[in-house]
Tab-separated table of C-alpha atoms in Angstrom:
chain	number	residue	atom	x	y	z
W	133	MET	CA	0.000	0.000	0.000
W	134	TYR	CA	1.252	3.414	-0.932
W	135	HIS	CA	0.609	6.581	1.087
W	136	ILE	CA	0.788	9.775	-0.910
W	137	LYS	CA	1.246	12.958	1.097
W	138	TYR	CA	0.070	16.259	-0.240
W	139	SER	CA	1.720	19.432	0.865
W	140	ILE	CA	1.368	23.090	-0.035
W	141	SER	CA	4.547	24.872	-0.735
W	142	PRO	CA	5.261	28.136	1.127
W	143	LYS	CA	4.839	30.010	-2.146
W	144	LYS	CA	1.293	28.652	-2.667
W	145	LYS	CA	0.388	29.457	0.949
W	146	SER	CA	1.534	33.001	0.444
W	147	THR	CA	-0.600	33.384	-2.691
W	148	LEU	CA	-3.708	32.011	-0.940
W	149	THR	CA	-3.211	34.428	1.951
W	150	LYS	CA	-2.975	37.347	-0.436
W	151	ILE	CA	-6.215	36.340	-2.164
W	152	ILE	CA	-8.089	36.060	1.146
W	153	PHE	CA	-6.750	39.439	2.254
W	154	LEU	CA	-7.728	41.037	-1.068
W	155	ILE	CA	-11.300	39.708	-0.823
W	156	PHE	CA	-11.599	40.993	2.750
W	157	PHE	CA	-10.161	44.382	1.801
W	158	VAL	CA	-12.536	44.853	-1.170
W	159	SER	CA	-15.535	43.832	0.945
W	160	PHE	CA	-14.524	46.271	3.678
W	161	ILE	CA	-14.095	49.153	1.214
W	162	SER	CA	-17.485	48.378	-0.385
W	163	PHE	CA	-19.214	48.338	2.991
W	164	VAL	CA	-17.634	51.633	4.040
W	165	SER	CA	-18.542	53.249	0.686
W	166	ILE	CA	-22.195	52.194	0.858
W	167	PHE	CA	-22.488	53.263	4.510
W	168	SER	CA	-20.903	56.636	3.737
W	169	PHE	CA	-23.182	57.167	0.722
W	170	LEU	CA	-26.313	56.441	2.743
W	171	PHE	CA	-25.110	58.697	5.583
W	172	LEU	CA	-24.393	61.615	3.239
W	173	LEU	CA	-27.717	61.046	1.466
W	174	SER	CA	-29.636	61.134	4.751
W	175	LYS	CA	-27.930	64.412	5.696
W	176	GLN	CA	-28.755	65.778	2.195
W	177	ILE	CA	-25.062	66.499	1.691
W	178	ILE	CA	-25.506	64.745	-1.658
W	179	THR	CA	-28.733	64.350	-3.672
W	180	LEU	CA	-29.995	61.872	-6.232
W	181	PRO	CA	-30.594	62.878	-9.866
W	182	ASN	CA	-34.161	63.837	-10.743
W	183	ASP	CA	-34.790	60.556	-12.577
W	184	PHE	CA	-34.085	58.563	-9.408
W	185	GLN	CA	-36.152	60.916	-7.284
W	186	ASN	CA	-39.120	60.652	-9.647
W	187	TYR	CA	-38.850	56.850	-9.683
W	188	ASN	CA	-38.840	56.842	-5.896
W	189	LYS	CA	-41.919	59.091	-5.819
W	190	THR	CA	-43.666	56.736	-8.257
W	191	LEU	CA	-43.086	53.822	-5.917
W	192	THR	CA	-44.189	55.718	-2.814
W	193	LYS	CA	-47.450	56.692	-4.562
W	194	GLN	CA	-48.382	53.005	-4.446
W	195	ASN	CA	-50.632	52.894	-1.387
W	196	LEU	CA	-51.374	49.169	-1.660
W	197	SER	CA	-48.999	46.247	-1.923
W	198	LEU	CA	-49.356	43.981	-4.945
W	199	PRO	CA	-51.021	41.199	-2.900
W	200	GLN	CA	-53.429	43.790	-1.451
W	201	ILE	CA	-54.289	45.051	-4.939
W	202	ALA	CA	-55.006	41.534	-6.168
W	203	LYS	CA	-57.093	40.748	-3.090
W	204	LYS	CA	-59.170	43.889	-3.649
W	205	VAL	CA	-59.740	43.443	-7.386
W	206	VAL	CA	-59.982	39.696	-8.053
W	207	PRO	CA	-63.508	39.349	-6.534
W	208	SER	CA	-64.737	42.000	-9.004
W	209	VAL	CA	-63.442	40.227	-12.123
W	210	VAL	CA	-65.508	37.353	-13.510
W	211	GLY	CA	-65.217	34.768	-16.243
W	212	VAL	CA	-67.742	35.118	-19.078
W	213	LEU	CA	-69.056	32.107	-20.993
W	214	SER	CA	-70.982	32.758	-24.214
W	215	TYR	CA	-73.219	30.034	-25.675
W	216	SER	CA	-74.820	29.915	-29.113
W	217	ASP	CA	-77.952	28.196	-27.783
W	218	VAL	CA	-80.392	29.098	-25.011
W	219	SER	CA	-79.778	25.762	-23.286
W	220	ALA	CA	-76.109	26.735	-22.788
W	221	GLN	CA	-74.735	23.594	-24.407
W	222	THR	CA	-72.580	24.989	-27.220
W	223	LEU	CA	-69.790	27.290	-26.055
W	224	VAL	CA	-68.776	29.892	-28.652
W	225	SER	CA	-66.391	32.085	-26.672
W	226	GLU	CA	-64.831	32.725	-23.284
W	227	GLY	CA	-63.635	35.970	-21.823
W	228	SER	CA	-63.676	38.152	-18.752
W	229	GLY	CA	-65.892	40.816	-17.252
W	230	VAL	CA	-65.796	43.475	-14.550
W	231	VAL	CA	-68.593	43.903	-12.007
W	232	LEU	CA	-70.150	47.347	-12.461
W	233	SER	CA	-72.663	47.107	-9.618
W	234	LYS	CA	-73.478	44.655	-6.865
W	235	ASP	CA	-76.905	43.890	-8.379
W	236	GLY	CA	-75.288	41.976	-11.247
W	237	TYR	CA	-74.381	44.423	-14.027
W	238	ILE	CA	-71.106	43.389	-15.653
W	239	ILE	CA	-68.994	45.162	-18.296
W	240	THR	CA	-67.277	42.994	-20.895
W	241	ASN	CA	-66.160	43.245	-24.532
W	242	ALA	CA	-68.617	43.220	-27.410
W	243	HIS	CA	-66.569	40.595	-29.238
W	244	VAL	CA	-66.820	38.319	-26.184
W	245	SER	CA	-70.626	38.473	-26.292
W	246	LYS	CA	-70.855	38.301	-30.100
W	247	GLY	CA	-72.794	35.282	-31.343
W	248	GLY	CA	-74.087	34.448	-27.890
W	249	SER	CA	-77.722	33.569	-27.155
W	250	SER	CA	-77.169	32.763	-23.497
W	251	PHE	CA	-74.435	33.565	-21.018
W	252	LYS	CA	-72.945	32.455	-17.724
W	253	VAL	CA	-70.533	34.241	-15.433
W	254	MET	CA	-68.138	32.550	-13.040
W	255	LEU	CA	-66.889	34.302	-9.918
W	256	TYR	CA	-63.401	33.919	-8.492
W	257	ASP	CA	-64.714	31.442	-5.905
W	258	GLY	CA	-66.225	29.156	-8.545
W	259	LYS	CA	-69.857	30.248	-8.203
W	260	VAL	CA	-71.697	30.335	-11.539
W	261	TYR	CA	-74.689	32.517	-12.458
W	262	SER	CA	-76.800	32.793	-15.588
W	263	ALA	CA	-76.661	36.159	-17.341
W	264	SER	CA	-78.405	38.029	-20.141
W	265	LEU	CA	-77.106	40.545	-22.669
W	266	ILE	CA	-78.386	44.078	-22.017
W	267	GLY	CA	-76.639	45.668	-24.964
W	268	SER	CA	-73.539	45.556	-27.121
W	269	ASP	CA	-71.621	48.295	-28.921
W	270	THR	CA	-69.148	46.905	-31.417
W	271	ALA	CA	-67.981	50.415	-32.293
W	272	THR	CA	-66.199	50.657	-28.931
W	273	ASP	CA	-66.047	46.897	-28.187
W	274	ILE	CA	-68.067	47.320	-24.980
W	275	ALA	CA	-71.007	45.139	-23.905
W	276	LEU	CA	-73.138	44.988	-20.766
W	277	LEU	CA	-74.406	41.790	-19.129
W	278	LYS	CA	-76.867	41.327	-16.255
W	279	ALA	CA	-76.177	38.336	-14.020
W	280	ASP	CA	-78.918	36.723	-11.941
W	281	ALA	CA	-77.081	37.591	-8.743
W	282	ASN	CA	-77.080	40.092	-5.908
W	283	ASN	CA	-74.414	41.277	-3.502
W	284	LEU	CA	-71.583	40.956	-6.003
W	285	THR	CA	-68.375	42.851	-5.282
W	286	ALA	CA	-68.478	45.957	-7.478
W	287	ALA	CA	-65.172	47.214	-8.844
W	288	ASP	CA	-63.786	50.596	-7.874
W	289	PHE	CA	-63.631	52.576	-11.127
W	290	LYS	CA	-61.299	55.540	-11.588
W	291	SER	CA	-60.954	58.007	-14.452
W	292	ALA	CA	-57.923	57.313	-16.630
W	293	GLU	CA	-57.256	61.044	-17.049
W	294	ASN	CA	-54.560	61.057	-14.367
W	295	ALA	CA	-52.803	57.908	-15.597
W	296	SER	CA	-49.211	58.547	-16.656
W	297	VAL	CA	-46.642	56.789	-18.798
W	298	GLY	CA	-44.515	54.587	-16.550
W	299	ASP	CA	-47.249	53.924	-13.983
W	300	ILE	CA	-47.379	50.331	-12.787
W	301	VAL	CA	-50.581	48.507	-13.798
W	302	LEU	CA	-52.043	45.033	-13.393
W	303	ALA	CA	-54.210	43.163	-15.894
W	304	VAL	CA	-56.706	40.796	-14.266
W	305	GLY	CA	-58.697	38.260	-16.245
W	306	ASN	CA	-58.900	34.717	-17.556
W	307	PRO	CA	-56.199	34.151	-20.200
W	308	GLY	CA	-56.953	30.938	-22.033
W	309	GLY	CA	-60.423	30.721	-20.522
W	310	ILE	CA	-62.010	29.754	-17.217
W	311	ALA	CA	-59.260	27.221	-16.488
W	312	PHE	CA	-56.964	30.153	-15.693
W	313	ASN	CA	-59.482	32.421	-13.979
W	314	SER	CA	-58.305	35.337	-11.845
W	315	THR	CA	-54.867	35.450	-13.471
W	316	THR	CA	-52.973	38.660	-12.716
W	317	THR	CA	-50.149	40.031	-14.870
W	318	MET	CA	-48.125	43.183	-14.272
W	319	GLY	CA	-46.642	45.832	-16.524
W	320	ILE	CA	-46.420	49.573	-17.023
W	321	ILE	CA	-48.407	52.126	-18.989
W	322	SER	CA	-46.594	52.628	-22.283
W	323	ALA	CA	-48.890	55.368	-23.591
W	324	THR	CA	-52.094	57.153	-22.606
W	325	ASN	CA	-54.903	58.425	-24.833
W	326	ARG	CA	-53.694	56.221	-27.656
W	327	SER	CA	-56.147	56.517	-30.559
W	328	ILE	CA	-56.836	53.005	-31.835
W	329	VAL	CA	-59.073	52.059	-34.754
W	330	THR	CA	-61.488	49.255	-33.850
W	331	SER	CA	-62.696	46.581	-36.255
W	332	GLU	CA	-65.760	48.817	-36.822
W	333	GLY	CA	-63.554	51.656	-38.007
W	334	TYR	CA	-64.237	53.790	-34.945
W	335	ILE	CA	-61.393	55.534	-33.166
W	336	VAL	CA	-61.343	54.710	-29.456
W	337	SER	CA	-59.185	56.222	-26.717
W	338	CYS	CA	-57.062	53.464	-25.201
W	339	ILE	CA	-54.320	52.894	-22.668
W	340	GLN	CA	-51.314	51.071	-24.097
W	341	THR	CA	-49.523	48.674	-21.751
W	342	ASP	CA	-46.930	45.911	-21.853
W	343	ALA	CA	-48.952	43.846	-19.362
W	344	ALA	CA	-49.926	40.578	-21.053
W	345	ILE	CA	-53.458	40.734	-22.515
W	346	SER	CA	-54.504	37.519	-24.259
W	347	PRO	CA	-57.932	36.552	-25.691
W	348	GLY	CA	-59.235	35.261	-22.358
W	349	ASN	CA	-58.264	38.573	-20.760
W	350	SER	CA	-60.702	40.430	-22.997
W	351	GLY	CA	-63.246	42.242	-20.862
W	352	GLY	CA	-61.019	42.040	-17.797
W	353	ALA	CA	-59.692	44.916	-15.739
W	354	LEU	CA	-56.621	47.104	-16.056
W	355	ILE	CA	-55.809	48.211	-12.519
W	356	ASN	CA	-53.727	51.007	-11.036
W	357	THR	CA	-51.695	50.622	-7.842
W	358	SER	CA	-54.633	51.764	-5.731
W	359	GLY	CA	-56.663	48.787	-6.913
W	360	GLN	CA	-58.902	50.929	-9.138
W	361	VAL	CA	-60.115	50.013	-12.627
W	362	ILE	CA	-58.772	52.491	-15.184
W	363	GLY	CA	-59.462	50.408	-18.282
W	364	ILE	CA	-61.233	47.411	-19.807
W	365	ASN	CA	-58.770	45.093	-21.542
W	366	SER	CA	-59.369	44.141	-25.161
W	367	SER	CA	-57.345	41.597	-27.124
W	368	LYS	CA	-59.405	42.484	-30.204
W	369	ILE	CA	-57.722	45.887	-30.382
W	370	VAL	CA	-54.223	45.074	-31.557
W	371	ALA	CA	-51.337	46.626	-33.397
W	372	ASP	CA	-50.398	44.380	-36.308
W	373	GLY	CA	-46.743	43.380	-36.494
W	374	PHE	CA	-45.857	44.325	-32.936
W	375	GLU	CA	-45.196	42.077	-29.957
W	376	GLY	CA	-45.928	42.927	-26.345
W	377	LEU	CA	-48.500	45.630	-27.029
W	378	GLY	CA	-51.713	45.437	-25.050
W	379	PHE	CA	-54.593	47.899	-25.115
W	380	ALA	CA	-57.360	48.727	-22.693
W	381	ILE	CA	-60.388	50.892	-23.420
W	382	THR	CA	-60.299	53.742	-20.910
W	383	SER	CA	-62.679	53.509	-17.976
W	384	ASP	CA	-64.155	56.860	-19.032
W	385	VAL	CA	-65.277	55.484	-22.408
W	386	ALA	CA	-66.316	52.101	-20.986
W	387	LEU	CA	-68.532	53.612	-18.279
W	388	GLN	CA	-70.178	56.076	-20.653
W	389	ILE	CA	-71.091	53.277	-23.070
W	390	ALA	CA	-72.145	50.885	-20.283
W	391	TYR	CA	-74.577	53.374	-18.747
W	392	GLU	CA	-76.128	54.132	-22.149
W	393	LEU	CA	-76.528	50.415	-22.804
W	394	LYS	CA	-78.140	50.021	-19.382
W	395	GLU	CA	-80.548	52.899	-20.029
W	396	TYR	CA	-81.420	52.410	-23.698
W	397	GLY	CA	-79.977	49.069	-24.823
W	398	HIS	CA	-77.877	50.918	-27.400
W	399	VAL	CA	-75.779	54.072	-27.721
W	400	LYS	CA	-77.994	57.133	-28.193
W	401	ASN	CA	-77.648	59.812	-30.872
W	402	ARG	CA	-75.134	57.927	-32.996
W	403	ALA	CA	-75.895	58.524	-36.660
W	404	ALA	CA	-76.046	55.616	-39.088
W	405	LEU	CA	-76.538	55.176	-42.817
W	406	GLY	CA	-79.161	52.531	-42.197
W	407	VAL	CA	-77.517	49.864	-44.340
W	408	SER	CA	-75.439	46.808	-43.535
W	409	TYR	CA	-72.249	46.867	-45.535
W	410	GLN	CA	-68.813	45.429	-46.160
W	411	PHE	CA	-65.742	47.508	-46.918
W	412	ILE	CA	-64.104	46.944	-50.296
W	413	ASP	CA	-60.359	47.392	-49.907
W	414	LYS	CA	-57.742	47.910	-52.621
W	415	GLN	CA	-57.162	44.188	-53.117
W	416	ALA	CA	-60.865	43.390	-53.573
W	417	SER	CA	-61.294	46.452	-55.775
W	418	GLU	CA	-58.557	45.336	-58.166
W	419	TYR	CA	-59.627	41.679	-58.155
W	420	TYR	CA	-63.296	42.360	-58.969
W	421	SER	CA	-62.640	45.502	-61.054
W	422	ILE	CA	-64.949	47.611	-58.914
W	423	PRO	CA	-64.302	50.901	-57.096
W	424	LYS	CA	-63.274	51.089	-53.449
W	425	GLY	CA	-66.065	51.878	-51.034
W	426	ILE	CA	-68.718	50.064	-49.020
W	427	TYR	CA	-70.724	47.247	-50.578
W	428	ILE	CA	-74.383	47.244	-49.481
W	429	HIS	CA	-75.709	43.902	-48.257
W	430	ASP	CA	-79.025	45.024	-46.783
W	431	ILE	CA	-81.090	48.207	-46.340
W	432	ILE	CA	-83.064	49.136	-43.215
W	433	ASN	CA	-83.292	52.886	-43.788
W	434	GLU	CA	-86.568	53.801	-45.506
W	435	SER	CA	-84.994	57.023	-46.756
W	436	ALA	CA	-82.299	55.005	-48.543
W	437	MET	CA	-84.937	52.779	-50.140
W	438	ILE	CA	-86.929	55.786	-51.334
W	439	ALA	CA	-83.742	57.310	-52.768
W	440	GLY	CA	-83.369	54.215	-54.941
W	441	ILE	CA	-80.402	52.535	-53.273
W	442	LYS	CA	-80.362	48.779	-53.861
W	443	LYS	CA	-78.552	45.756	-52.491
W	444	GLY	CA	-75.269	45.311	-54.320
W	445	ASP	CA	-74.709	49.040	-54.793
W	446	ILE	CA	-71.365	50.483	-53.721
W	447	ILE	CA	-71.145	53.804	-51.867
W	448	THR	CA	-67.917	55.387	-53.110
W	449	ALA	CA	-68.194	58.814	-51.452
W	450	ILE	CA	-70.090	60.598	-48.672
W	451	GLU	CA	-70.537	64.367	-48.829
W	452	GLY	CA	-67.972	64.474	-51.631
W	453	ASN	CA	-65.355	62.627	-49.571
W	454	GLU	CA	-64.071	59.462	-51.243
W	455	ILE	CA	-64.141	56.310	-49.123
W	456	LYS	CA	-60.567	55.027	-49.090
W	457	ASP	CA	-60.719	53.424	-45.655
W	458	ILE	CA	-63.453	52.327	-43.258
W	459	THR	CA	-62.477	55.182	-40.927
W	460	ASP	CA	-63.551	57.629	-43.651
W	461	VAL	CA	-67.140	56.492	-43.060
W	462	THR	CA	-67.070	56.685	-39.274
W	463	LYS	CA	-65.306	60.055	-39.202
W	464	ILE	CA	-68.125	61.597	-41.229
W	465	LEU	CA	-70.899	59.893	-39.242
W	466	LEU	CA	-69.384	61.036	-35.943
W	467	GLN	CA	-69.847	64.631	-37.116
W	468	LYS	CA	-73.517	64.034	-37.914
W	469	LYS	CA	-76.691	63.436	-35.948
W	470	PRO	CA	-79.739	61.281	-36.669
W	471	GLY	CA	-82.016	63.276	-38.969
W	472	ASP	CA	-79.182	64.977	-40.862
W	473	LYS	CA	-79.165	64.633	-44.645
W	474	VAL	CA	-76.053	63.460	-46.484
W	475	GLU	CA	-75.185	63.059	-50.151
W	476	LEU	CA	-73.955	59.653	-51.304
W	477	LYS	CA	-72.142	58.801	-54.520
W	478	ILE	CA	-73.320	55.390	-55.732
W	479	TYR	CA	-71.779	52.895	-58.150
W	480	ARG	CA	-74.276	50.325	-59.464
W	481	SER	CA	-72.330	47.169	-60.181
W	482	THR	CA	-75.048	45.622	-62.373
W	483	ASN	CA	-74.662	48.196	-65.141
W	484	GLY	CA	-71.678	50.338	-64.115
W	485	THR	CA	-73.669	53.571	-63.705
W	486	VAL	CA	-72.666	56.259	-61.224
W	487	PHE	CA	-75.148	58.649	-59.581
W	488	THR	CA	-75.716	60.656	-56.391
W	489	VAL	CA	-78.590	60.532	-53.916
W	490	LYS	CA	-79.482	62.219	-50.650
W	491	ILE	CA	-80.636	60.211	-47.647
W	492	THR	CA	-81.623	61.014	-44.066
W	493	LEU	CA	-79.410	59.451	-41.401
W	494	ILE	CA	-81.085	57.319	-38.744
W	495	GLU	CA	-80.152	56.569	-35.141
W	496	SER	CA	-77.988	53.510	-34.798
W	497	ASP	CA	-79.779	51.041	-32.549
W	498	ARG	CA	-77.904	47.967	-33.722
W	499	SER	CA	-74.686	46.548	-32.318
W	500	SER	CA	-73.079	46.534	-35.748
W	501	GLN	CA	-73.738	47.580	-39.331
W	502	LEU	CA	-70.332	46.543	-40.604
W	503	LEU	CA	-70.250	42.893	-41.624
W	504	ASP	CA	-67.201	40.713	-41.009
C-alpha cells in the first residue's frame, strides 16, 4: 500500500493568503462606501438625480402592496361564458368581465358576447350565475351583461385622465379561458390616450400597456396601484406586427357606453346610414374591377330605399369625400346626428352607372352595421 502525502509549498500558501486578504479588503471598502453614501444622502449632503427621485416618488405613490391590490380586485373580475344556444350547451367564446354594480351588471367586450344567445358568469370562488345581454356596442367593443345575482363585489372605477406613462398597472382576467381564472399580470403604462381604430372603423381612446393581454383577458380589468379600474382590456384591439403591445379601453369610455346600454340598450344619438355593408379594400377592388367603397348587403333605412339605393350598390363617397378606408365612413358619421341629410355617390355594379342621392341618417340602434 502506498501513502501519498500532499503538501502546499510556502509560495502557494503566500498566494492564498494574499487572495483572502484582497477579498476581505474589497468587501470592507465596499461596505464603508455604501455606509458613507447612505449617511451623506440622509444628511442631504448629496442628492440623487431627478430621474431617481421621480422613480422613488412613483413607488411611494403606491398605497397598496401587490397582494393587497389583487385581493381587492380579483372578486370584481368574472369569467364570461358565451353560448350559441339558449340551453347553454354549445360554447362559442370565453372571456372576462368586470362587475359594475353589486346587483349583477357586468362590463365585458362586445366581441366576447358576439354570437351568444345565453351567457354564464363565473366568480373567483367558482360560483356560476346565468346572465343576459343588455346591450352591445361593437364600435367601442363594450357590452353589458346582467347576471342573476345580488351582492356581487363591485369594482372601484377611476378616471384614466390622471394615468401617466410609466405607472405600474395590473391586468386581471382569464387568459386561455375559465381554467386560468383570476390570473394577474403586471406591466407599465406605455402610452395614454392612444387613438386606436377598432374593427368597426371607430377611433377609441385606449391605454397602451406591456402587461400581457390575451384573448381570455378580454373584458377584464386594467388596474392602477390603488386597486382601481382604469381600463377594460381588449385583445381584439391590436397593433399588427408588434409584440408585447396590449390595449385597454379607458374607464371613461367604458362607463359612458355601459350606462347608455343600461338605459337604452344601445348608444344614443349615434348617426347611421341605415344599411349593412362590407368595406371593399384595394385588393378586392382590383380583383373584382370595382371601385373602393362600401358594398351594401341590406337596407333598413326607408330614406335610402326611397332614394333608390339597392342591395349590391357600392357607396364610393359621402358628402364628396371618397371612401378610401373604413375610418372615412365613421369620421363623417361622428360629425352628424340622426335626422341629418347626407349626399352619397353610388356605383351600381349591375350596369356600371354612377349617380348621387341624398338620404336622411337614422339613429344607430344595432350593435353593428359593418359585416365581417
